Amino acid sequence: EDAAKVAAFEKRVAAEEKIEANDWMPAAYRKTLTRQISQHAHSEIVGMLPEGNWLTRAPTLRRKAALLAKVQDECGHGLYLYAAAETLGSSREELVDQMLSGKAKYSSIFNYPTLTWADIGAIGWLVDGAAIMNQIPLCRCSYGPYARAMIRVCKEESFHQRQGYEIMVTLSRGSVEQKAMAQNALDRWWWPCLMMFGPPDQQSSHGDQSTRWKIKRFSNDELRQKFIDATVPQAQYLGLKIPDADLKWNEQTQHWDYGAIDWQEFKDVLSGNGPCNRDRMAARRKAHDDGAWVRDAAVAYAQKQRSRRAA
Ligand code: FAQ
């Protein structure tokens, strides 16, 4: 690559200027952004499935309306993110195909099952809570279209997080059975949520480069720690116990120390062997196939409009 162009690009990034779609950028910057944004988009779309599982079984009309709105928001996030990824030159079809063929990843967290209604509370509280912690800094990402998409996404995630936490408050203050259900959901979701932030820093293959390019503003471990520090008092308020015997306030660092994460479980989920990987992929492939007629109709309609204009 032209050294002068690279230098000019790096100078702009260092000056906190936004890089826009038509600006010159190194091929590797384009590639890593396409990778991250598209995987983020796939996560939003696959992430509709665990919660969608409870739409027909929400306990009240109010809960159902809120959950329906949340799941629709996730779909919208997926669409903004695919649009942001497309500005880098890959088509949406290409990106979706990479996910359906298993070549592109989506977040590990969506390969876990939603066994009870309390899981809907735990997802909003913890999964959306972790997503916000990771995504607020992305609003300052050096790539303009991604940064701008994240601003709106984060506003909506904050409503999602409160929606989930409010379910947890209600269950924790409810009957003995309801409180036990909330605790059980926390027990199952806690560790997988910590894995959402990605591998430990020493094993993060993209971390250093993405930090230099100001795509990432904090490392995986830094964000994980921020999430734990923010979430422990929330669990205490609920009267629930975080399932980590080594969780301890560290007066010196002013952070919560936590126990060892089972990275083998993370690797298993990433290699397709989590509890729900096969179900999730089968559901996405079926939805894609079932939607073929809609895409065909849209193309046919566009062609008709074009030929009418030409006539
Ligand atoms: N799952 O070198 P690093 C949501 C992969 S929130 C699967 O550290 P990087 C909201 C990583 O891709 C969830 N794969 O990578 C919602 C890379 O593999 P590759 C989505 C993971 O990019 C809530 C390899 O490991 N959020 O959807 C995971 O610097 C409720 C090495 O890792 C985002 O995507 C994982 N947990 O840092 C929706 C946020 N972690 O690509 C519905 C944007 C790592 O070389 C319901 N993404 N990997 O094949 C990011 O901030 C970053 O990409 C990280 C990973 C932090 C996830």
Short mmCIF file of C-alpha atoms and ligand atoms in Angstrom, two decimals:
data_model
loop_
_atom_site.label_atom_id
_atom_site.label_comp_id
_atom_site.label_asym_id
_atom_site.label_seq_id
_atom_site.Cartn_x
_atom_site.Cartn_y
_atom_site.Cartn_z
CA GLU A 1 0.00 0.00 0.00
CA ASP A 2 1.06 3.58 -0.64
CA ALA A 3 3.03 4.62 2.46
CA ALA A 4 1.96 8.24 2.14
CA LYS A 5 -1.72 7.23 2.08
CA VAL A 6 -1.26 4.98 5.11
CA ALA A 7 0.47 7.80 6.99
CA ALA A 8 -2.28 10.27 6.12
CA PHE A 9 -4.91 7.76 7.21
CA GLU A 10 -3.17 7.11 10.52
CA LYS A 11 -2.86 10.82 11.13
CA ARG A 12 -6.60 11.28 10.65
CA VAL A 13 -7.36 8.39 13.02
CA ALA A 14 -4.98 9.82 15.62
CA ALA A 15 -6.73 13.20 15.31
CA GLU A 16 -10.07 11.47 16.06
CA GLU A 17 -11.42 12.30 12.60
CA LYS A 18 -14.14 9.93 11.39
CA ILE A 19 -13.23 7.78 8.41
CA GLU A 20 -16.12 7.74 5.93
CA ALA A 21 -17.16 5.18 3.31
CA ASN A 22 -15.54 6.91 0.34
CA ASP A 23 -12.29 7.79 2.11
CA TRP A 24 -9.12 5.86 1.43
CA MET A 25 -8.44 3.19 4.07
CA PRO A 26 -5.97 0.31 4.42
CA ALA A 27 -7.33 -3.00 3.12
CA ALA A 28 -6.84 -4.60 6.54
CA TYR A 29 -8.90 -1.85 8.23
CA ARG A 30 -11.72 -2.47 5.76
CA LYS A 31 -11.45 -6.21 6.32
CA THR A 32 -11.50 -6.17 10.12
CA LEU A 33 -14.40 -3.70 10.19
CA THR A 34 -16.39 -5.79 7.72
CA ARG A 35 -15.69 -8.81 9.94
CA GLN A 36 -16.68 -7.12 13.19
CA ILE A 37 -19.72 -5.22 11.91
CA SER A 38 -21.13 -8.18 9.99
CA GLN A 39 -20.63 -10.54 12.95
CA HIS A 40 -22.32 -7.95 15.12
CA ALA A 41 -25.24 -7.85 12.64
CA HIS A 42 -25.49 -11.66 12.61
CA SER A 43 -25.56 -11.60 16.43
CA GLU A 44 -28.51 -9.23 16.45
CA ILE A 45 -30.44 -11.42 14.02
CA VAL A 46 -29.62 -14.77 15.67
CA GLY A 47 -30.18 -13.03 19.01
CA MET A 48 -33.88 -12.71 18.19
CA LEU A 49 -34.30 -16.48 18.51
CA PRO A 50 -33.76 -17.14 22.25
CA GLU A 51 -36.22 -14.40 23.23
CA GLY A 52 -38.60 -15.05 20.34
CA ASN A 53 -39.03 -18.44 21.98
CA TRP A 54 -41.05 -16.75 24.78
CA LEU A 55 -43.22 -14.33 22.79
CA THR A 56 -46.22 -16.62 22.84
CA ARG A 57 -45.75 -17.45 26.52
CA ALA A 58 -45.14 -14.03 28.10
CA PRO A 59 -47.06 -13.90 31.41
CA THR A 60 -49.06 -10.72 30.72
CA LEU A 61 -50.12 -8.59 27.75
CA ARG A 62 -47.82 -5.79 28.94
CA ARG A 63 -44.84 -8.16 29.11
CA LYS A 64 -45.68 -9.53 25.70
CA ALA A 65 -45.89 -6.07 24.09
CA ALA A 66 -42.54 -5.05 25.62
CA LEU A 67 -40.81 -8.27 24.54
CA LEU A 68 -42.25 -8.05 21.04
CA ALA A 69 -40.92 -4.49 20.74
CA LYS A 70 -37.50 -5.58 22.02
CA VAL A 71 -37.19 -8.46 19.56
CA GLN A 72 -38.23 -6.15 16.71
CA ASP A 73 -35.56 -3.69 17.84
CA GLU A 74 -32.91 -6.42 17.55
CA CYS A 75 -34.00 -6.99 13.98
CA GLY A 76 -33.69 -3.26 13.31
CA HIS A 77 -30.17 -3.26 14.82
CA GLY A 78 -29.23 -6.09 12.49
CA LEU A 79 -30.45 -4.05 9.54
CA TYR A 80 -28.56 -0.86 10.49
CA LEU A 81 -25.44 -2.94 10.98
CA TYR A 82 -25.73 -4.77 7.65
CA ALA A 83 -26.18 -1.36 6.03
CA ALA A 84 -23.05 -0.05 7.82
CA ALA A 85 -21.09 -3.14 6.70
CA GLU A 86 -22.29 -2.70 3.10
CA THR A 87 -20.69 0.77 2.97
CA LEU A 88 -17.36 -1.09 3.12
CA GLY A 89 -18.11 -2.83 -0.17
CA SER A 90 -19.52 -6.28 0.66
CA SER A 91 -23.11 -7.00 -0.27
CA ARG A 92 -25.65 -8.03 2.30
CA GLU A 93 -26.19 -11.33 0.43
CA GLU A 94 -22.50 -12.12 0.70
CA LEU A 95 -22.43 -11.35 4.40
CA VAL A 96 -25.57 -13.35 5.18
CA ASP A 97 -24.23 -16.29 3.16
CA GLN A 98 -21.06 -16.26 5.25
CA MET A 99 -23.18 -16.64 8.37
CA LEU A 100 -25.46 -19.32 6.94
CA SER A 101 -22.48 -21.35 5.71
CA GLY A 102 -20.88 -21.15 9.17
CA LYS A 103 -17.91 -19.12 7.92
CA ALA A 104 -18.78 -15.98 9.88
CA LYS A 105 -19.33 -16.07 13.62
CA TYR A 106 -22.11 -14.60 15.73
CA SER A 107 -21.99 -14.02 19.47
CA SER A 108 -21.46 -17.15 21.57
CA ILE A 109 -24.20 -16.03 23.97
CA PHE A 110 -27.03 -16.83 21.58
CA ASN A 111 -26.19 -20.55 21.62
CA TYR A 112 -27.69 -21.00 25.07
CA PRO A 113 -31.33 -22.02 25.65
CA THR A 114 -34.09 -19.94 27.28
CA LEU A 115 -35.61 -22.47 29.66
CA THR A 116 -37.93 -20.30 31.78
CA TRP A 117 -39.53 -16.85 31.72
CA ALA A 118 -36.80 -15.69 34.13
CA ASP A 119 -34.31 -16.18 31.28
CA ILE A 120 -36.00 -13.27 29.51
CA GLY A 121 -35.27 -11.14 32.57
CA ALA A 122 -31.69 -12.40 32.76
CA ILE A 123 -31.05 -11.76 29.05
CA GLY A 124 -32.28 -8.16 29.25
CA TRP A 125 -30.37 -7.50 32.47
CA LEU A 126 -27.12 -9.32 31.68
CA VAL A 127 -26.87 -9.86 27.91
CA ASP A 128 -28.10 -6.39 27.01
CA GLY A 129 -26.12 -5.03 29.97
CA ALA A 130 -22.94 -6.60 28.56
CA ALA A 131 -23.86 -5.42 25.05
CA ILE A 132 -24.20 -1.81 26.26
CA MET A 133 -20.87 -1.95 28.09
CA ASN A 134 -19.21 -3.13 24.85
CA GLN A 135 -21.16 -0.85 22.51
CA ILE A 136 -21.07 2.56 24.21
CA PRO A 137 -17.35 2.88 23.35
CA LEU A 138 -18.16 1.79 19.77
CA CYS A 139 -20.15 5.03 19.39
CA ARG A 140 -16.67 6.64 19.24
CA CYS A 141 -15.31 4.11 16.74
CA SER A 142 -13.12 5.66 14.02
CA TYR A 143 -15.41 4.42 11.24
CA GLY A 144 -18.26 6.93 10.90
CA PRO A 145 -21.10 4.71 9.63
CA TYR A 146 -20.51 2.14 12.42
CA ALA A 147 -20.15 4.80 15.13
CA ARG A 148 -23.40 6.50 14.08
CA ALA A 149 -25.34 3.23 13.92
CA MET A 150 -24.19 2.41 17.45
CA ILE A 151 -25.64 5.62 18.91
CA ARG A 152 -29.19 4.60 18.11
CA VAL A 153 -28.55 0.95 18.96
CA CYS A 154 -27.27 1.92 22.42
CA LYS A 155 -30.35 4.05 23.17
CA GLU A 156 -32.56 1.07 22.42
CA GLU A 157 -30.34 -1.38 24.32
CA SER A 158 -30.74 0.75 27.40
CA PHE A 159 -34.53 0.26 27.27
CA HIS A 160 -33.92 -3.48 26.79
CA GLN A 161 -31.69 -3.65 29.82
CA ARG A 162 -34.28 -1.94 32.01
CA GLN A 163 -37.01 -4.17 30.65
CA GLY A 164 -34.98 -7.22 31.74
CA TYR A 165 -33.97 -5.83 35.10
CA GLU A 166 -37.57 -4.98 35.90
CA ILE A 167 -38.56 -8.61 35.26
CA MET A 168 -35.77 -9.68 37.63
CA VAL A 169 -36.99 -7.20 40.30
CA THR A 170 -40.54 -8.55 40.03
CA LEU A 171 -39.45 -12.19 40.23
CA SER A 172 -37.01 -11.56 43.10
CA ARG A 173 -39.76 -9.89 45.12
CA GLY A 174 -42.28 -12.58 44.21
CA SER A 175 -42.99 -16.04 45.62
CA VAL A 176 -40.26 -18.42 46.77
CA GLU A 177 -40.60 -20.25 43.45
CA GLN A 178 -40.27 -17.04 41.44
CA LYS A 179 -37.16 -15.98 43.31
CA ALA A 180 -35.65 -19.45 42.78
CA MET A 181 -36.40 -19.15 39.07
CA ALA A 182 -34.60 -15.79 38.93
CA GLN A 183 -31.59 -17.25 40.78
CA ASN A 184 -31.49 -20.24 38.45
CA ALA A 185 -31.48 -17.97 35.40
CA LEU A 186 -28.62 -15.91 36.88
CA ASP A 187 -26.71 -19.15 37.60
CA ARG A 188 -26.96 -20.24 33.97
CA TRP A 189 -26.38 -16.89 32.23
CA TRP A 190 -23.61 -15.36 34.35
CA TRP A 191 -20.56 -17.16 32.97
CA PRO A 192 -21.66 -17.18 29.31
CA CYS A 193 -22.23 -13.38 29.64
CA LEU A 194 -18.64 -12.89 30.80
CA MET A 195 -17.54 -14.75 27.65
CA MET A 196 -19.40 -12.27 25.43
CA PHE A 197 -16.48 -9.85 25.81
CA GLY A 198 -14.22 -12.24 23.94
CA PRO A 199 -11.04 -14.13 24.84
CA PRO A 200 -8.56 -12.83 27.43
CA ASP A 201 -6.43 -9.98 26.10
CA GLN A 202 -3.33 -12.13 25.49
CA GLN A 203 -5.42 -14.35 23.20
CA SER A 204 -7.31 -11.58 21.43
CA SER A 205 -5.96 -11.80 17.87
CA HIS A 206 -7.46 -8.52 16.64
CA GLY A 207 -7.34 -6.53 19.89
CA ASP A 208 -4.10 -4.58 19.51
CA GLN A 209 -4.58 -3.58 15.90
CA SER A 210 -8.22 -2.59 16.46
CA THR A 211 -7.16 -0.47 19.43
CA ARG A 212 -4.50 1.30 17.32
CA TRP A 213 -7.14 2.01 14.70
CA LYS A 214 -9.53 3.30 17.40
CA ILE A 215 -12.14 0.73 16.52
CA LYS A 216 -11.83 -0.70 20.04
CA ARG A 217 -11.44 1.79 22.89
CA PHE A 218 -11.10 -0.76 25.69
CA SER A 219 -9.69 -4.28 25.72
CA ASN A 220 -11.84 -7.40 26.20
CA ASP A 221 -10.66 -7.82 29.81
CA GLU A 222 -11.19 -4.14 30.64
CA LEU A 223 -14.79 -4.27 29.46
CA ARG A 224 -15.39 -7.56 31.25
CA GLN A 225 -14.17 -5.98 34.50
CA LYS A 226 -16.35 -2.88 34.00
CA PHE A 227 -19.36 -5.14 33.46
CA ILE A 228 -18.69 -7.15 36.60
CA ASP A 229 -18.17 -4.00 38.67
CA ALA A 230 -21.46 -2.54 37.44
CA THR A 231 -23.46 -5.76 37.80
CA VAL A 232 -22.48 -7.00 41.27
CA PRO A 233 -24.37 -4.20 43.11
CA GLN A 234 -27.41 -4.86 40.88
CA ALA A 235 -27.40 -8.53 41.91
CA GLN A 236 -27.06 -7.47 45.54
CA TYR A 237 -30.07 -5.17 45.17
CA LEU A 238 -32.07 -8.11 43.79
CA GLY A 239 -30.95 -10.30 46.69
CA LEU A 240 -29.52 -12.82 44.22
CA LYS A 241 -26.16 -14.57 44.43
CA ILE A 242 -23.67 -14.43 41.57
CA PRO A 243 -22.48 -18.03 41.02
CA ASP A 244 -18.79 -17.35 41.65
CA ALA A 245 -17.22 -18.43 44.96
CA ASP A 246 -14.12 -16.34 44.18
CA LEU A 247 -15.99 -13.07 43.66
CA LYS A 248 -14.46 -10.65 46.15
CA TRP A 249 -14.15 -6.86 46.47
CA ASN A 250 -10.53 -5.80 46.15
CA GLU A 251 -9.91 -2.70 48.25
CA GLN A 252 -6.57 -2.10 46.57
CA THR A 253 -7.69 -2.15 42.94
CA GLN A 254 -11.23 -0.92 43.72
CA HIS A 255 -12.59 -3.70 41.49
CA TRP A 256 -14.31 -7.02 42.03
CA ASP A 257 -11.92 -9.98 41.69
CA TYR A 258 -13.58 -12.93 39.96
CA GLY A 259 -12.98 -16.64 39.44
CA ALA A 260 -11.56 -18.48 36.43
CA ILE A 261 -13.64 -18.49 33.26
CA ASP A 262 -14.04 -21.84 31.53
CA TRP A 263 -12.46 -20.94 28.19
CA GLN A 264 -12.86 -24.50 26.97
CA GLU A 265 -16.63 -23.97 27.05
CA PHE A 266 -16.16 -20.77 24.98
CA LYS A 267 -14.06 -22.66 22.41
CA ASP A 268 -16.63 -25.44 22.21
CA VAL A 269 -19.43 -22.92 21.56
CA LEU A 270 -17.35 -21.11 18.90
CA SER A 271 -16.60 -24.38 17.14
CA GLY A 272 -20.32 -25.10 16.79
CA ASN A 273 -20.79 -27.37 19.80
CA GLY A 274 -22.69 -25.15 22.23
CA PRO A 275 -26.08 -26.28 23.56
CA CYS A 276 -28.10 -24.63 20.74
CA ASN A 277 -25.70 -23.98 17.80
CA ARG A 278 -27.38 -26.50 15.52
CA ASP A 279 -30.90 -25.29 16.35
CA ARG A 280 -29.95 -21.65 15.80
CA MET A 281 -28.35 -22.32 12.41
CA ALA A 282 -31.25 -24.54 11.33
CA ALA A 283 -33.75 -21.81 12.32
CA ARG A 284 -31.82 -19.13 10.38
CA ARG A 285 -31.46 -21.31 7.28
CA LYS A 286 -35.16 -22.14 7.32
CA ALA A 287 -36.11 -18.46 7.75
CA HIS A 288 -33.79 -17.55 4.88
CA ASP A 289 -35.28 -20.21 2.60
CA ASP A 290 -38.85 -19.34 3.61
CA GLY A 291 -38.12 -15.69 2.82
CA ALA A 292 -36.81 -16.37 -0.70
CA TRP A 293 -40.13 -15.39 -2.28
CA VAL A 294 -40.08 -12.00 -0.57
CA ARG A 295 -36.61 -11.26 -1.96
CA ASP A 296 -37.66 -12.50 -5.40
CA ALA A 297 -40.79 -10.34 -5.30
CA ALA A 298 -38.77 -7.26 -4.32
CA VAL A 299 -36.35 -7.82 -7.21
CA ALA A 300 -39.21 -8.39 -9.67
CA TYR A 301 -40.95 -5.22 -8.46
CA ALA A 302 -37.78 -3.17 -8.82
CA GLN A 303 -37.29 -4.49 -12.34
CA LYS A 304 -40.86 -3.61 -13.27
CA GLN A 305 -40.44 -0.07 -11.93
CA ARG A 306 -37.22 0.33 -13.88
CA SER A 307 -38.71 -0.89 -17.16
CA ARG A 308 -41.75 1.38 -16.64
CA ARG A 309 -39.46 4.38 -16.15
CA ALA A 310 -37.49 3.39 -19.26
CA ALA A 311 -40.68 3.08 -21.36
N1 FAQ B 1 -18.72 -14.93 20.44
O1 FAQ B 1 -9.48 -10.98 18.59
P1 FAQ B 1 -10.77 -10.99 19.32
C1 FAQ B 1 -25.96 -8.16 20.82
C2 FAQ B 1 -14.20 -14.17 18.19
S1 FAQ B 1 -24.50 -8.18 21.67
C3 FAQ B 1 -18.28 -15.37 19.25
O2 FAQ B 1 -10.80 -10.46 20.70
P2 FAQ B 1 -12.37 -8.77 18.36
C4 FAQ B 1 -27.13 -7.42 21.43
C5 FAQ B 1 -13.80 -12.97 17.36
O3 FAQ B 1 -14.83 -12.64 16.44
C6 FAQ B 1 -23.41 -9.39 20.89
N2 FAQ B 1 -17.06 -15.06 18.76
O4 FAQ B 1 -11.88 -10.29 18.40
C7 FAQ B 1 -28.30 -8.29 21.67
C8 FAQ B 1 -12.53 -13.47 16.71
O5 FAQ B 1 -12.86 -14.40 15.67
P3 FAQ B 1 -12.71 -14.01 14.08
C9 FAQ B 1 -22.72 -8.91 19.65
C10 FAQ B 1 -16.29 -14.26 19.52
O6 FAQ B 1 -13.26 -8.62 17.20
C11 FAQ B 1 -28.74 -8.52 22.94
C12 FAQ B 1 -11.92 -14.31 17.82
O7 FAQ B 1 -12.98 -14.68 18.67
N3 FAQ B 1 -21.89 -7.78 19.89
O8 FAQ B 1 -25.98 -8.74 19.80
C13 FAQ B 1 -16.70 -13.75 20.75
O9 FAQ B 1 -11.22 -7.82 18.50
C14 FAQ B 1 -29.84 -9.33 23.21
C15 FAQ B 1 -10.83 -13.57 18.57
O10 FAQ B 1 -11.36 -12.49 19.35
C16 FAQ B 1 -20.87 -7.46 19.09
O11 FAQ B 1 -20.58 -8.13 18.13
C17 FAQ B 1 -17.97 -14.12 21.22
N4 FAQ B 1 -18.46 -13.71 22.40
O12 FAQ B 1 -13.23 -8.61 19.72
C18 FAQ B 1 -29.01 -8.87 20.62
C19 FAQ B 1 -20.12 -6.19 19.42
N5 FAQ B 1 -15.70 -13.00 21.25
O13 FAQ B 1 -13.62 -12.82 13.84
C20 FAQ B 1 -30.13 -9.70 20.86
C21 FAQ B 1 -19.10 -5.81 18.39
C22 FAQ B 1 -14.69 -13.04 20.36
O14 FAQ B 1 -11.28 -13.67 13.85
C23 FAQ B 1 -30.54 -9.94 22.18
N6 FAQ B 1 -17.96 -6.67 18.42
N7 FAQ B 1 -15.04 -13.81 19.32
O15 FAQ B 1 -13.18 -15.24 13.34
C24 FAQ B 1 -16.87 -6.48 19.23
O16 FAQ B 1 -16.85 -5.55 20.03
C25 FAQ B 1 -15.71 -7.40 19.08
O17 FAQ B 1 -15.81 -8.06 17.85
C26 FAQ B 1 -15.59 -8.45 20.24
C27 FAQ B 1 -14.39 -9.37 19.93
C28 FAQ B 1 -15.32 -7.74 21.56
C29 FAQ B 1 -16.84 -9.29 20.36
#
